[in-house]
Structures are given as C-alpha cells and as structure tokens.
Amino acid sequence: GRSESALLKLIHASKIYAKNGICALNAVDLTVQDGDYISVTGASGSGKSTLMHILGLLDSLTEGEYLLDGAAVAHLPAKQRARLRSEKIGFVFQQFRLLTGMTALENVALPLALQGVPRHERSERALAVLERVGLSDRANHRPHQLSGGQQQRVAIARAVVTEPCVILADEPTAGLDPMGRDEILDQIASLHETRGITIILVSHSMEDIAKYVERLIVMNHGEAVFDDEPKKVFSHYKELETMGLAAPQITYIMHALKEHGLNVDADATTVEEARDSILAALKASDSPLLKEGGAEK
Ligand code: ADP
Ligand code: MG
C-alpha cells in the first residue's frame, strides 16, 4: 500500500525538549511520498524547525516513530543518525552557512569529501550541480563575491550534490531581497520539476505557497492542524487568523467580492487565477465595467 512505500512517515511523533520541558511536536502524523513538494507554515514557535530537525535526523523523537524509506530511525544512536543523514538528507538553512574561506565549488564539493568520494569525481559532480543552479561561471568565487541569492543557490547545489532523497529547506529565502527570493523559489521549483526531487519547504509567505506548492501543512502549538491543498487550507482563513496566520491577500479580496454579489471563485489564490475569475464574472454579469474600462481586449 501507499503507506509502506512512503518516503518519510511520522507516526504519532512527539518531541519534548529535555532541558525546558517544551513539547515542540505533539503526536504528529505525516506521510511524504517520493516526489512530493510540500510547504510547512505556522506562527513562530509552532514547531516547524523542530519538525525539520526530526525529519532531517538532526534530533531524535521523545515518542512515536519515524520511518525513512521504510526503516525505523526515530531512536537510532547519534552516530548512525549522522551517517544516514549524510546519505539521504539535503539541508538548505535560513542562513547560507557557506564556508567563507572556500570557493563556491569547494563548498559544494565538501559533502562529497565527507562521504569519501575521490577528488576528481568530487569536482566533476560539484561543477555539474553548480551548472544546474546556473552558477558554473562562479565556481571559483568566494561567498563574499556573490549576491545573497547566488550564495543561497550555492547552498542548494551543496544540498543536492549528494543526491539525497529529500531536500529540507527551512525558510531559505529569509533575509533575501525580492529578486533573490524569486531566484531561490524558482530554483527549488525547477529541481522539483526537472529532477522530481522531494522537497519540504518552511515558508511564511502564503503568496509563495499558493504559487509553488501542491500541499500545505500548518503547524500550531506542535500539532499539524491542516495538511491539504493550499486552496483548501486557505478557505479556513478565519481559523488561520486565530493561529496568528492569514490566507493570501487574494483570498480576502475574492471573498469580499463574492459577499458583494460578484460571482467569483472564492478559492482563487494567485493573481492570475483572480484576474481570470473576476473577468469571467464581470462578463457573465454583463458589467459596464468591462466596456468602459477596456480591461478585456
Ligand atoms: P518554529 O520553527 O516554528 O519557530 P521551533 O521548532 O523552533 O518553532 O520551536 C518550537 C518550540 O520549541 C518553541 O517553544 C521553542 O522555544 C522550543 N525549542 C526549539 N528548539 C529548542 C531547543 N533546542 N531546546 C529547547 N527548546 C527548543
Ligand atoms: Mg524555525
């Protein structure tokens, strides 16, 4: 069945931090299939990073089970966790965490060195992934010679060079300007589309989530309270607000238009969907707006 073949599976996963007794994950059930592109959102302190640490084998569960590629890994000793981590997990963190004394190529090749891959093969593979993120001409630059977006693309190349089975990206666009942000999200989307890489992306931007992902998990006080298509989750915008979150602004506009009698699709979440739905509704209602405004050409 699907559950046996799941790439990642959490079963009633709980994490209580011993040092302060905080329950950061509370009986979370989660199934990720190979090739999924999932976003995780939630207010600050809701447990998103803890979830990523658990999935990425950086930490162990207090209770419950974690099946990675079918193997139970929740309670492995730290050493075995580390080995599995370097084989199977690619991380992209919020801060770029590139080594400043190394070139882009050396940074990307580093995880291969840790795996004992021979030197010439390391450079070859590192160069190939740098090319994939559009930076082969920057291979010999050091991090300070690159823009924020470029640095984060190097970090993405470093995360994929070992051919992990999942990329865990925890707020990878935080601190980037809008161009750098689009650069990174487009890069991640393209890895997903062209290579079918499984991606779990922590994001605060509902607009980005609406645009890029197929599935959205909402964390609240350590619980996964929604796990569905973004559209379906956003229709619960009033509940999201009680968690300190909000739907995309488009959701509010569409609901307001609908309340005012325009027969639009209130589930539209991107600007393009909203435009199409508003134009169609205006056309159907034979609105004078279309004739005067000339929006329809
Ligand atoms: P988010 O990423 O959604 O902001 P976190 O997973 O970082 O949430 O944190 C969830 C809760 O666990 C918070 O109350 C936080 O203070 C606590 N927490 C996170 N990491 C640790 C840690 N290493 N030790 C103790 N408490 C932690
Ligand atoms: Mg966090």
mmCIF file of N, CA and C in Angstrom, residues 14-78:
data_model
loop_
_atom_site.group_PDB
_atom_site.id
_atom_site.type_symbol
_atom_site.label_atom_id
_atom_site.label_comp_id
_atom_site.label_asym_id
_atom_site.label_seq_id
_atom_site.Cartn_x
_atom_site.Cartn_y
_atom_site.Cartn_z
ATOM 1 N N SER A 14 6.258 12.755 18.731
ATOM 2 C CA SER A 14 6.307 13.821 19.733
ATOM 3 C C SER A 14 7.741 14.127 20.105
ATOM 4 N N LYS A 15 7.991 15.412 20.329
ATOM 5 C CA LYS A 15 9.313 15.847 20.777
ATOM 6 C C LYS A 15 9.146 16.783 21.964
ATOM 7 N N ILE A 16 9.689 16.338 23.094
ATOM 8 C CA ILE A 16 9.721 17.204 24.270
ATOM 9 C C ILE A 16 11.192 17.509 24.552
ATOM 10 N N TYR A 17 11.553 18.793 24.543
ATOM 11 C CA TYR A 17 12.946 19.157 24.822
ATOM 12 C C TYR A 17 13.222 18.958 26.304
ATOM 13 N N ALA A 18 14.228 18.131 26.586
ATOM 14 C CA ALA A 18 14.503 17.750 27.971
ATOM 15 C C ALA A 18 14.862 18.974 28.818
ATOM 16 N N LYS A 19 15.578 19.922 28.217
ATOM 17 C CA LYS A 19 16.124 20.979 29.066
ATOM 18 C C LYS A 19 15.067 21.964 29.556
ATOM 19 N N ASN A 20 13.941 22.122 28.826
ATOM 20 C CA ASN A 20 12.921 23.064 29.297
ATOM 21 C C ASN A 20 11.516 22.475 29.335
ATOM 22 N N GLY A 21 11.391 21.180 28.960
ATOM 23 C CA GLY A 21 10.093 20.514 29.027
ATOM 24 C C GLY A 21 9.102 20.961 27.965
ATOM 25 N N ILE A 22 9.538 21.778 27.003
ATOM 26 C CA ILE A 22 8.625 22.253 25.953
ATOM 27 C C ILE A 22 8.287 21.114 24.990
ATOM 28 N N CYS A 23 6.977 20.960 24.762
ATOM 29 C CA CYS A 23 6.517 19.963 23.790
ATOM 30 C C CYS A 23 6.416 20.647 22.431
ATOM 31 N N ALA A 24 7.441 20.456 21.609
ATOM 32 C CA ALA A 24 7.519 21.178 20.330
ATOM 33 C C ALA A 24 6.811 20.434 19.212
ATOM 34 N N LEU A 25 6.662 19.116 19.361
ATOM 35 C CA LEU A 25 5.853 18.326 18.431
ATOM 36 C C LEU A 25 4.939 17.459 19.266
ATOM 37 N N ASN A 26 3.655 17.458 18.897
ATOM 38 C CA ASN A 26 2.681 16.752 19.703
ATOM 39 C C ASN A 26 1.901 15.767 18.824
ATOM 40 N N ALA A 27 2.311 14.505 18.863
ATOM 41 C CA ALA A 27 1.598 13.421 18.161
ATOM 42 C C ALA A 27 1.327 13.747 16.693
ATOM 43 N N VAL A 28 2.387 14.096 15.986
ATOM 44 C CA VAL A 28 2.247 14.441 14.566
ATOM 45 C C VAL A 28 2.274 13.185 13.691
ATOM 46 N N ASP A 29 1.271 13.075 12.827
ATOM 47 C CA ASP A 29 1.251 12.028 11.796
ATOM 48 C C ASP A 29 1.476 12.697 10.452
ATOM 49 N N LEU A 30 2.411 12.155 9.685
ATOM 50 C CA LEU A 30 2.752 12.806 8.424
ATOM 51 C C LEU A 30 3.306 11.768 7.460
ATOM 52 N N THR A 31 2.793 11.780 6.242
ATOM 53 C CA THR A 31 3.303 10.874 5.213
ATOM 54 C C THR A 31 3.759 11.683 4.015
ATOM 55 N N VAL A 32 4.999 11.463 3.595
ATOM 56 C CA VAL A 32 5.548 12.157 2.435
ATOM 57 C C VAL A 32 5.902 11.107 1.389
ATOM 58 N N GLN A 33 5.357 11.289 0.182
ATOM 59 C CA GLN A 33 5.668 10.353 -0.912
ATOM 60 C C GLN A 33 6.838 10.891 -1.711
ATOM 61 N N ASP A 34 7.548 9.974 -2.338
ATOM 62 C CA ASP A 34 8.653 10.363 -3.201
ATOM 63 C C ASP A 34 8.139 11.311 -4.292
ATOM 64 N N GLY A 35 8.799 12.454 -4.445
ATOM 65 C CA GLY A 35 8.400 13.415 -5.471
ATOM 66 C C GLY A 35 7.449 14.498 -4.991
ATOM 67 N N ASP A 36 7.030 14.442 -3.727
ATOM 68 C CA ASP A 36 6.156 15.494 -3.168
ATOM 69 C C ASP A 36 6.884 16.825 -3.087
ATOM 70 N N TYR A 37 6.131 17.906 -3.210
ATOM 71 C CA TYR A 37 6.636 19.251 -2.931
ATOM 72 C C TYR A 37 5.666 19.861 -1.925
ATOM 73 N N ILE A 38 6.129 19.951 -0.686
ATOM 74 C CA ILE A 38 5.259 20.305 0.440
ATOM 75 C C ILE A 38 5.795 21.557 1.106
ATOM 76 N N SER A 39 4.880 22.417 1.535
ATOM 77 C CA SER A 39 5.305 23.541 2.353
ATOM 78 C C SER A 39 4.788 23.373 3.774
ATOM 79 N N VAL A 40 5.572 23.857 4.734
ATOM 80 C CA VAL A 40 5.169 23.859 6.140
ATOM 81 C C VAL A 40 5.121 25.313 6.584
ATOM 82 N N THR A 41 3.990 25.709 7.175
ATOM 83 C CA THR A 41 3.918 27.060 7.702
ATOM 84 C C THR A 41 3.404 27.010 9.138
ATOM 85 N N GLY A 42 3.336 28.174 9.786
ATOM 86 C CA GLY A 42 2.904 28.227 11.184
ATOM 87 C C GLY A 42 3.550 29.417 11.846
ATOM 88 N N ALA A 43 2.929 29.863 12.947
ATOM 89 C CA ALA A 43 3.471 31.009 13.664
ATOM 90 C C ALA A 43 4.851 30.664 14.227
ATOM 91 N N SER A 44 5.562 31.665 14.618
ATOM 92 C CA SER A 44 6.855 31.476 15.255
ATOM 93 C C SER A 44 6.689 30.635 16.524
ATOM 94 N N GLY A 45 7.529 29.624 16.681
ATOM 95 C CA GLY A 45 7.446 28.771 17.862
ATOM 96 C C GLY A 45 6.445 27.633 17.736
ATOM 97 N N SER A 46 5.841 27.448 16.565
ATOM 98 C CA SER A 46 4.808 26.419 16.396
ATOM 99 C C SER A 46 5.394 25.020 16.175
ATOM 100 N N GLY A 47 6.719 24.946 15.950
ATOM 101 C CA GLY A 47 7.355 23.623 15.839
ATOM 102 C C GLY A 47 7.879 23.282 14.448
ATOM 103 N N LYS A 48 7.897 24.248 13.547
ATOM 104 C CA LYS A 48 8.329 23.980 12.163
ATOM 105 C C LYS A 48 9.773 23.498 12.105
ATOM 106 N N SER A 49 10.671 24.234 12.774
ATOM 107 C CA SER A 49 12.086 23.854 12.706
ATOM 108 C C SER A 49 12.330 22.529 13.428
ATOM 109 N N THR A 50 11.624 22.318 14.524
ATOM 110 C CA THR A 50 11.744 21.030 15.216
ATOM 111 C C THR A 50 11.344 19.898 14.274
ATOM 112 N N LEU A 51 10.252 20.093 13.550
ATOM 113 C CA LEU A 51 9.808 19.087 12.582
ATOM 114 C C LEU A 51 10.900 18.826 11.543
ATOM 115 N N MET A 52 11.534 19.896 11.058
ATOM 116 C CA MET A 52 12.586 19.726 10.051
ATOM 117 C C MET A 52 13.798 19.011 10.655
ATOM 118 N N HIS A 53 14.126 19.336 11.916
ATOM 119 C CA HIS A 53 15.255 18.679 12.577
ATOM 120 C C HIS A 53 15.002 17.175 12.742
ATOM 121 N N ILE A 54 13.769 16.851 13.074
ATOM 122 C CA ILE A 54 13.421 15.432 13.220
ATOM 123 C C ILE A 54 13.501 14.722 11.872
ATOM 124 N N LEU A 55 12.844 15.313 10.860
ATOM 125 C CA LEU A 55 12.842 14.686 9.530
ATOM 126 C C LEU A 55 14.261 14.574 8.981
ATOM 127 N N GLY A 56 15.102 15.561 9.344
ATOM 128 C CA GLY A 56 16.469 15.581 8.844
ATOM 129 C C GLY A 56 17.453 14.812 9.710
ATOM 130 N N LEU A 57 16.956 14.089 10.706
ATOM 131 C CA LEU A 57 17.794 13.251 11.572
ATOM 132 C C LEU A 57 18.834 14.055 12.348
ATOM 133 N N LEU A 58 18.517 15.324 12.604
ATOM 134 C CA LEU A 58 19.397 16.125 13.449
ATOM 135 C C LEU A 58 19.051 15.927 14.918
ATOM 136 N N ASP A 59 17.878 15.358 15.156
ATOM 137 C CA ASP A 59 17.434 15.175 16.537
ATOM 138 C C ASP A 59 16.562 13.921 16.577
ATOM 139 N N SER A 60 16.321 13.402 17.774
ATOM 140 C CA SER A 60 15.519 12.177 17.884
ATOM 141 C C SER A 60 14.191 12.477 18.569
ATOM 142 N N LEU A 61 13.224 11.598 18.354
ATOM 143 C CA LEU A 61 11.900 11.774 18.931
ATOM 144 C C LEU A 61 11.874 11.362 20.394
ATOM 145 N N THR A 62 10.959 11.970 21.142
ATOM 146 C CA THR A 62 10.703 11.523 22.511
ATOM 147 C C THR A 62 9.754 10.331 22.477
ATOM 148 N N GLU A 63 8.744 10.443 21.601
ATOM 149 C CA GLU A 63 7.791 9.344 21.441
ATOM 150 C C GLU A 63 7.355 9.235 19.999
ATOM 151 N N GLY A 64 6.853 8.059 19.631
ATOM 152 C CA GLY A 64 6.381 7.861 18.269
ATOM 153 C C GLY A 64 7.463 7.262 17.410
ATOM 154 N N GLU A 65 7.205 7.174 16.117
ATOM 155 C CA GLU A 65 8.153 6.530 15.214
ATOM 156 C C GLU A 65 8.363 7.364 13.953
ATOM 157 N N TYR A 66 9.524 7.206 13.374
ATOM 158 C CA TYR A 66 9.855 7.856 12.112
ATOM 159 C C TYR A 66 10.386 6.784 11.172
ATOM 160 N N LEU A 67 9.682 6.590 10.062
ATOM 161 C CA LEU A 67 10.130 5.632 9.052
ATOM 162 C C LEU A 67 10.721 6.408 7.878
ATOM 163 N N LEU A 68 11.989 6.156 7.605
ATOM 164 C CA LEU A 68 12.666 6.814 6.487
ATOM 165 C C LEU A 68 12.971 5.728 5.466
ATOM 166 N N ASP A 69 12.312 5.848 4.307
ATOM 167 C CA ASP A 69 12.486 4.810 3.297
ATOM 168 C C ASP A 69 12.162 3.426 3.863
ATOM 169 N N GLY A 70 11.191 3.373 4.755
ATOM 170 C CA GLY A 70 10.746 2.098 5.323
ATOM 171 C C GLY A 70 11.465 1.643 6.583
ATOM 172 N N ALA A 71 12.609 2.292 6.906
ATOM 173 C CA ALA A 71 13.379 1.869 8.084
ATOM 174 C C ALA A 71 13.048 2.744 9.297
ATOM 175 N N ALA A 72 12.885 2.117 10.458
ATOM 176 C CA ALA A 72 12.586 2.858 11.686
ATOM 177 C C ALA A 72 13.849 3.563 12.173
ATOM 178 N N VAL A 73 13.808 4.889 12.258
ATOM 179 C CA VAL A 73 15.029 5.642 12.562
ATOM 180 C C VAL A 73 14.881 6.601 13.741
ATOM 181 N N ALA A 74 13.709 6.596 14.392
ATOM 182 C CA ALA A 74 13.434 7.621 15.412
ATOM 183 C C ALA A 74 14.374 7.532 16.607
ATOM 184 N N HIS A 75 14.836 6.343 16.918
ATOM 185 C CA HIS A 75 15.582 6.185 18.162
ATOM 186 C C HIS A 75 16.992 5.652 17.931
ATOM 187 N N LEU A 76 17.518 5.927 16.749
ATOM 188 C CA LEU A 76 18.881 5.480 16.454
ATOM 189 C C LEU A 76 19.898 6.269 17.267
ATOM 190 N N PRO A 77 21.046 5.643 17.592
ATOM 191 C CA PRO A 77 22.133 6.394 18.221
ATOM 192 C C PRO A 77 22.618 7.507 17.276
ATOM 193 N N ALA A 78 23.144 8.581 17.874
ATOM 194 C CA ALA A 78 23.511 9.770 17.111
ATOM 195 C C ALA A 78 24.445 9.463 15.944
#
